[in-house]
Coordinates of C-alpha atoms and ligand atoms in Angstrom, one line a residue:
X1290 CA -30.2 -17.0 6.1
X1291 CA -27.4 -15.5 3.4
X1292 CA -30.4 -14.1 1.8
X1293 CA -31.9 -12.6 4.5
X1294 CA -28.7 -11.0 5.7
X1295 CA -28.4 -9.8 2.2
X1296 CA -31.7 -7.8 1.9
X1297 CA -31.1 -6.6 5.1
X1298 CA -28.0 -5.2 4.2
X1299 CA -29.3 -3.8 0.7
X1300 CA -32.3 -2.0 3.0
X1301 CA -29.4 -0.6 5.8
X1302 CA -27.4 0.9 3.3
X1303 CA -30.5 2.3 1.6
X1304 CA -31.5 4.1 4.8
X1305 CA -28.3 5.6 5.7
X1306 CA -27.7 7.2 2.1
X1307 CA -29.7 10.4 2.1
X1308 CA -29.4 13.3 -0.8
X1309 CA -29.1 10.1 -3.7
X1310 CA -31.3 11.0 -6.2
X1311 CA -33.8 8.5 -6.6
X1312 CA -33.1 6.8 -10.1
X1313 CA -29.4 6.8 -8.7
X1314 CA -28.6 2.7 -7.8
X1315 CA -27.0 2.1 -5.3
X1316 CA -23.6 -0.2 -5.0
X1317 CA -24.1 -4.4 -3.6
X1318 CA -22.7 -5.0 -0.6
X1319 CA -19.8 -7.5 -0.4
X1320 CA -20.8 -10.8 -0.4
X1321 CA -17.5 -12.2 -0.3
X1322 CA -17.2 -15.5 1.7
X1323 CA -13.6 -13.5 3.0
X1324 CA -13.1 -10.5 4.6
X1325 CA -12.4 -7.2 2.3
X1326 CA -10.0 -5.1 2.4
X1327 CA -12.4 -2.4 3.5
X1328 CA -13.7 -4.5 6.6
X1329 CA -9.9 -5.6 7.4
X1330 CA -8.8 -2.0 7.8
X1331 CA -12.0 -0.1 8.4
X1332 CA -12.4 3.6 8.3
X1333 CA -9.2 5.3 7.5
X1334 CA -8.1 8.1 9.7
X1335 CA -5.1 10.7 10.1
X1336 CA -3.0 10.5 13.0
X1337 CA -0.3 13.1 13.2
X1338 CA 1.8 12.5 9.7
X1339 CA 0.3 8.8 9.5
X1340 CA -2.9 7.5 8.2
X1341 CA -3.7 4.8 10.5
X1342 CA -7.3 2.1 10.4
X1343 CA -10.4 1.5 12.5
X1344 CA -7.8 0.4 15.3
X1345 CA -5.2 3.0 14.9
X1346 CA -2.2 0.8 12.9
X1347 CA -0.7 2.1 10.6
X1348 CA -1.8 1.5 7.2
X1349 CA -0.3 1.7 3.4
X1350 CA -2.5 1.9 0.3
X1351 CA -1.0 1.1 -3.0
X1352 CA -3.1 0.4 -5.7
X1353 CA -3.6 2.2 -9.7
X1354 CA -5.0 5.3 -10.9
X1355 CA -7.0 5.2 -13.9
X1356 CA -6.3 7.3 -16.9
X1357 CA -8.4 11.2 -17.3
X1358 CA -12.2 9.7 -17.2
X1359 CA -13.1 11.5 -20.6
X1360 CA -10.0 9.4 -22.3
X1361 CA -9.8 6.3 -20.7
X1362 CA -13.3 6.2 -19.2
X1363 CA -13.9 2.2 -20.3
X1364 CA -11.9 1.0 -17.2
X1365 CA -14.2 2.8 -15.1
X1366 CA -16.0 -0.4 -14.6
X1367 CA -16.4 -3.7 -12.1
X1368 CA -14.6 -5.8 -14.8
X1369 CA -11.6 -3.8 -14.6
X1370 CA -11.4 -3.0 -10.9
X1371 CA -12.2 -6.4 -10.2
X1372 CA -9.2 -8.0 -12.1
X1373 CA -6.7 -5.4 -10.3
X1374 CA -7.9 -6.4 -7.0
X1375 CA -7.2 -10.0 -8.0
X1376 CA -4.7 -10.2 -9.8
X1377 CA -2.9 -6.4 -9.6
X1378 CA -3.1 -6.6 -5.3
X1379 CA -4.6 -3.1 -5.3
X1380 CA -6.1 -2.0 -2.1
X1381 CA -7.2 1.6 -3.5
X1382 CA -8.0 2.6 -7.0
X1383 CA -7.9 6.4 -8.5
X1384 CA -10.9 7.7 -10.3
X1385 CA -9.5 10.4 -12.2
X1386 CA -12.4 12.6 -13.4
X1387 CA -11.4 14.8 -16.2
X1388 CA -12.9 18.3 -15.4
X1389 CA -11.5 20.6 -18.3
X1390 CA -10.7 19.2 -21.9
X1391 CA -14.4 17.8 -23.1
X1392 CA -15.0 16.3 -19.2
X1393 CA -16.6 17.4 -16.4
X1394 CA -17.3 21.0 -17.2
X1395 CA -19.2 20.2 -20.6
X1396 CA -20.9 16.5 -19.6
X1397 CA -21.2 16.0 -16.2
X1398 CA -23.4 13.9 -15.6
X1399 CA -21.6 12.0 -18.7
X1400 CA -18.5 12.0 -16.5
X1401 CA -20.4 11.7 -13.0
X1402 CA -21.7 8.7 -14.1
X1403 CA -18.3 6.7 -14.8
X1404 CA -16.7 7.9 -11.7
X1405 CA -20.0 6.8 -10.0
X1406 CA -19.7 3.1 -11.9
X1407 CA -15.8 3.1 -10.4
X1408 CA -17.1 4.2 -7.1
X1409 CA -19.9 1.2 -6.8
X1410 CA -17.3 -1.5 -8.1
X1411 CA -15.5 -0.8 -5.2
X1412 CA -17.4 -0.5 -2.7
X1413 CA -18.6 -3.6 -3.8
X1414 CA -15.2 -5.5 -4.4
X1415 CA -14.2 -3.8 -0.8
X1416 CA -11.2 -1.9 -1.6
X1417 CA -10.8 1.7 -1.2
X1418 CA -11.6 4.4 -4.1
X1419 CA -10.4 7.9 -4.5
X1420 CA -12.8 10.2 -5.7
X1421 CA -10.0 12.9 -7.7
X1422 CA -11.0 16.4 -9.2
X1423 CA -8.6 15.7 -12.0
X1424 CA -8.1 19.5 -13.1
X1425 CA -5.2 22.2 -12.9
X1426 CA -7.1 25.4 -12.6
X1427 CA -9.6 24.6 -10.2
X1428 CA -9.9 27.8 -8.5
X1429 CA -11.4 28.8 -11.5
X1430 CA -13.8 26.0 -11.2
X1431 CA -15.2 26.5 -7.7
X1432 CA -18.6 26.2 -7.5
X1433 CA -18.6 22.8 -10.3
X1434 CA -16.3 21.5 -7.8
X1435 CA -18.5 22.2 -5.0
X1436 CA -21.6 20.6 -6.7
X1437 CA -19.5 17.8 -7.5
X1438 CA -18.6 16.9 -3.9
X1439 CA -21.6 17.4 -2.6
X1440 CA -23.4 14.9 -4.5
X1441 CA -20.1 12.4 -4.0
X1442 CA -20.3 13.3 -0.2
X1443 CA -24.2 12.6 0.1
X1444 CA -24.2 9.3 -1.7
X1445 CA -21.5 8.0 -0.3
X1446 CA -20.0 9.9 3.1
X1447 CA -21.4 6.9 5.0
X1448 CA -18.4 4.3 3.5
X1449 CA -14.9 4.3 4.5
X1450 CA -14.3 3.3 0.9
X1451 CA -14.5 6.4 0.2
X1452 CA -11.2 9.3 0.1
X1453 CA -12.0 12.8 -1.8
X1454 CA -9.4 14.1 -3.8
X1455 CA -9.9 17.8 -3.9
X1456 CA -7.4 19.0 -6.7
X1457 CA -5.1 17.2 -9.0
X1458 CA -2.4 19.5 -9.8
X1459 CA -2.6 23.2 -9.2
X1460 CA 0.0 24.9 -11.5
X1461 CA 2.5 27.4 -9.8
X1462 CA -0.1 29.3 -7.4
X1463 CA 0.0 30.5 -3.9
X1464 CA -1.0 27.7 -1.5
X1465 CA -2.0 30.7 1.2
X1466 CA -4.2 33.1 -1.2
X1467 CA -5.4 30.3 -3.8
X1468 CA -5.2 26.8 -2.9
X1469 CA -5.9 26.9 0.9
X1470 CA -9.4 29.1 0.0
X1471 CA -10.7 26.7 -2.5
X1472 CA -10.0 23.7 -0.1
X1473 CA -11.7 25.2 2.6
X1474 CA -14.7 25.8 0.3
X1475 CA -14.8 22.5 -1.0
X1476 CA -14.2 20.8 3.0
X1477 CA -17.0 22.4 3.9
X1478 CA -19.2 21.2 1.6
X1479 CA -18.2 17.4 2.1
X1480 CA -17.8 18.0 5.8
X1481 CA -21.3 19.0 6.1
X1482 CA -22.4 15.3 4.6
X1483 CA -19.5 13.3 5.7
X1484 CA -17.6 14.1 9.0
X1485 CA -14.9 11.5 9.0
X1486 CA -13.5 10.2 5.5
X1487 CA -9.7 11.2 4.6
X1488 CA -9.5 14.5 2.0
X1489 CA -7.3 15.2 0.1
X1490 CA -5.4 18.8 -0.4
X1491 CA -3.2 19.4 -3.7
X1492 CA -0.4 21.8 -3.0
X1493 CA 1.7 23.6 -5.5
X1494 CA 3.2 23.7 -8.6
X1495 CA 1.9 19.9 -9.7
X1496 CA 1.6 18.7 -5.7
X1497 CA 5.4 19.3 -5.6
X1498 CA 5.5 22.0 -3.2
X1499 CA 3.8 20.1 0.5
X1500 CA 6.6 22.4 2.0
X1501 CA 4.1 25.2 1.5
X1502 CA 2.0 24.3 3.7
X1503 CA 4.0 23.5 6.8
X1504 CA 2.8 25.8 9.6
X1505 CA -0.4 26.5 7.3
X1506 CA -2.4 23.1 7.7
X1507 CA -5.9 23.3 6.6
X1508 CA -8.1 23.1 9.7
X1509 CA -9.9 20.2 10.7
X1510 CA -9.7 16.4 11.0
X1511 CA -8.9 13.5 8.7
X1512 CA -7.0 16.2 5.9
X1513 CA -3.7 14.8 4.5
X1514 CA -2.0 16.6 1.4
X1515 CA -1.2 15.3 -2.3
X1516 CA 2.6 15.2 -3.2
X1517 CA 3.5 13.8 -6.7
X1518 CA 6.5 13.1 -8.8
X1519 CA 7.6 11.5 -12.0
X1520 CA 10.5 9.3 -11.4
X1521 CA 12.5 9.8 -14.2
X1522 CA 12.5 13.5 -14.0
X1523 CA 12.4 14.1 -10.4
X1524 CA 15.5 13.1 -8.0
X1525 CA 16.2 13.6 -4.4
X1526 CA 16.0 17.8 -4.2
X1527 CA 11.9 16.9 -4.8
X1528 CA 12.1 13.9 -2.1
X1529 CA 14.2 16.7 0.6
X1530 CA 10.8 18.8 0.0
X1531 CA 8.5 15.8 1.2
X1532 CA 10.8 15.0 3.4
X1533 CA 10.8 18.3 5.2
X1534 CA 7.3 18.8 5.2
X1535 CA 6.9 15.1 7.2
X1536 CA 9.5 15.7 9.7
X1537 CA 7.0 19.2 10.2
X1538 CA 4.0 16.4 10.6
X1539 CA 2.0 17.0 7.4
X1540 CA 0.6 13.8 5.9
X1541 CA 0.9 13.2 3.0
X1542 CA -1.0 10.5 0.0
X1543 CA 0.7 10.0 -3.1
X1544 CA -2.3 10.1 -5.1
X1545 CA -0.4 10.1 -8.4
X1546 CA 3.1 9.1 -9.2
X1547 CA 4.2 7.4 -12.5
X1548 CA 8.0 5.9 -13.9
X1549 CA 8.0 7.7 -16.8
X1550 CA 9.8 11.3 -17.1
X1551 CA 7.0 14.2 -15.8
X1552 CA 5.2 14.3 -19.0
X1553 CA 4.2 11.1 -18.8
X1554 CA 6.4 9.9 -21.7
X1555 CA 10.2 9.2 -22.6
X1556 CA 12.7 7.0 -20.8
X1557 CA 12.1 4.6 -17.4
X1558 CA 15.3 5.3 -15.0
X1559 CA 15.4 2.2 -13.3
X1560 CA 18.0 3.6 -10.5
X1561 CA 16.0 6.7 -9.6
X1562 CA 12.4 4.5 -9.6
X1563 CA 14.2 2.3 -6.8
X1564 CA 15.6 5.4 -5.3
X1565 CA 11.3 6.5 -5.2
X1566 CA 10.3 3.2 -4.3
X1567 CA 12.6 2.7 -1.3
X1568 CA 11.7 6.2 -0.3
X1569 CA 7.6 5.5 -0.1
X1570 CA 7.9 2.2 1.8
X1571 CA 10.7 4.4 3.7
X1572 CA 8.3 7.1 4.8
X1573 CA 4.8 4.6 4.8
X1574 CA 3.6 6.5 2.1
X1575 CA 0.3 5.5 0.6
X1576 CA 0.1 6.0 -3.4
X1577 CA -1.7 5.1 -6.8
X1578 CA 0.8 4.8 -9.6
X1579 CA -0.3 6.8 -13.2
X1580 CA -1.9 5.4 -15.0
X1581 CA -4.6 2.0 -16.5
X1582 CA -5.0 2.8 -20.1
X1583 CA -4.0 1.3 -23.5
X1584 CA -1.4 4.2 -24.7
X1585 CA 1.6 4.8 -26.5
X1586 CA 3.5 6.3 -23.8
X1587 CA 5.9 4.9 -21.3
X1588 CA 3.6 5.7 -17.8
X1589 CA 0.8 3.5 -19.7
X1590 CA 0.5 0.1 -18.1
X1591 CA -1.4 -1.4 -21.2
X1592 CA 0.0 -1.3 -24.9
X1593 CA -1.8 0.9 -27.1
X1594 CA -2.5 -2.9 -28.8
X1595 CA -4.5 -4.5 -25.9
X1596 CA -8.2 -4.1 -26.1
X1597 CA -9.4 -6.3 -23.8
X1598 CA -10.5 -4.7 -20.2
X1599 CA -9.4 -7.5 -17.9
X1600 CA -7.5 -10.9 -17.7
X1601 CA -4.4 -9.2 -19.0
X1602 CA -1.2 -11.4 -19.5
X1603 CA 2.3 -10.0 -19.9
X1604 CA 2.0 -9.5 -23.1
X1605 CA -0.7 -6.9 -22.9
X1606 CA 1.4 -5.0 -20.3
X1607 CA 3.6 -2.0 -21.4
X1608 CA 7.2 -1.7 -19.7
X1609 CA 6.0 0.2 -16.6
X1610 CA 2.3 -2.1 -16.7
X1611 CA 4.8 -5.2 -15.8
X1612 CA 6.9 -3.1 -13.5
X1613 CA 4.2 -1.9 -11.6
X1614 CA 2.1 -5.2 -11.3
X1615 CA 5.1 -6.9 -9.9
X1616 CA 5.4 -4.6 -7.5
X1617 CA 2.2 -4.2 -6.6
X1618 CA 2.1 -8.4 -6.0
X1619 CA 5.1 -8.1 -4.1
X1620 CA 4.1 -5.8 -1.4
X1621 CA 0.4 -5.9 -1.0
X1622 CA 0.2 -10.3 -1.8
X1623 CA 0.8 -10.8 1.9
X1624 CA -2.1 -8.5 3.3
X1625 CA -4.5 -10.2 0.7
X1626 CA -3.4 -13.6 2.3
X1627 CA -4.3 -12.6 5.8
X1628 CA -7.7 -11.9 4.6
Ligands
CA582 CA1 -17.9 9.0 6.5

């Protein structure tokens, strides 16, 4: 009977991808005895400034982003994904596809392919994935971008795993003549093979600047907006922008946060990373914290010294890895549990 109910869902979800190119595999289905993440909460929505599951509650992702996929792409794998579901307590993980800087634009299918093999692992694990157009200049990068979504949208616009990422971090450009353009380009695209799964908008200057778009939404459903920050660099004047652009009802996703100072390096200010972290769970804000890779710099979870790809003890974990992993049991161990 498992088996049966097995091949029946391997030839369901074959039917209901079209546009895959044929030597593309496709993910397994969760065969977990429990339920998933992904079937507790079901597809993800927007509602108002909220993003809210299958039933309309509320929900909070937290969960990891992996390091630029051209620098860090061996953790784009089930291994990996698997062991921070399990032991990390993430319920979303960040595929951050490097576009410029010997990525995307040079070996795409290269990169497509490890952003593909993070996509599959979970989808099969059952927690949710975001699909992130790691550049800064993507306006210049339009129709790659475009081609990119479209194939991500037609292989897999039919699981709520799934949330699009449109645009790291634009630099310092106009949200109204730049960014709003190119997000409209790019919804279209995915909207036409995908009508429901949450998107993702970066806003100005890094995703600092959501106060840009109050009064300016993009048009359509399920849209929420990037906003970023660097905990020991940025203080309160950065959380009284996000601030006023959710008390004007613009959702917002933390896709990308880190402890370390904006560079990714130098010191971990522990007062102003409570100050952030009492702020998210303030607001309900879903994020992924910067980044899974073995470097010598402080937003690094791993030491530059730890090889291995899963089953990570404390030693293996930077500063900010054991920070962040702590943090991650304490608020997401209890959801896991009701599973
Ligand atoms: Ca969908």
């Amino acid at each position: 009977m498992k088996q049966l109910l097995f091949i029946l869902l391997l030839s369901t979800s074959i039917l209901i991808i079209p546009g895959c190119d044929k030597s593309e595999s496709k993910p397994n289905e969760p065969v977990e005895t429990n339920k998933t993440i992904v079937e507790h909460f079901g597809q993800l929505n927007v509602n108002g400034k909220d993003i809210v599951d299958k039933d309309g509650n509320s929900v909070v992702l937290r969960g990891m982003s992996l390091f630029w996929s051209q620098w860090g792409g061996q953790y784009y794998n089930k291994e990996t994904i698997k062991w921070l579901r399990d032991d990390w307590k993430c319920t979303v993980i960040r595929a951050a596809m490097g576009v410029e800087g010997g990525a995307y634009l040079d070996n795409p299918e290269a990169e497509f392919q490890k952003v593909k093999a993070a996509i599959d692992a979970c989808i099969e694990l059952g927690i949710y994935v975001i699909v992130d157009w790691h550049d800064h200049s993507a306006e210049e990068h339009l129709e790659e971008s475009k081609a990119f979504f479209e194939r991500i949208s037609s292989c897999y616009g039919n699981y709520p795993n799934i949330i699009y990422e449109l645009y790291n971090e634009p630099l310092n450009v106009s949200w109204n003549d730049v960014l709003k353009p190119y997000h409209e380009e790019v919804i279209s695209v995915i909207r036409t093979n995908d009508p429901n799964n949450i998107i993702v908008a970066g806003t100005p200057n890094w995703s600092q600047d959501v106060e840009d778009v109050i009064d300016n939404k993009l048009v359509g459903s399920n849209i929420a907006y990037s906003f970023h920050f660097y905990s020991s660099t940025h203080k309160q004047e950065l959380r009284d922008k996000a601030i006023q652009a959710i008390n004007a009802g613009i959702p917002l996703f933390v896709t990308e946060w880190g402890m370390s100072e904006a560079n990714g390096n130098g010191i971990i200010d522990n007062a102003s990373l409570n100050e952030w972290a009492d702020f998210l769970e303030a607001y309900n804000l879903s994020w992924c914290n910067w980044s899974i890779v073995n470097k010598d710099e402080t937003s690094a979870a791993l030491l530059p010294t730890t090889s291995s790809l899963s089953g990570w003890s404390e030693s293996d974990l930077s500063v900010s890895g054991k920070i962040i992993r702590d943090y991650l049991r304490l608020m997401n161990s209890e959801l896991f549990d009701l599973l």
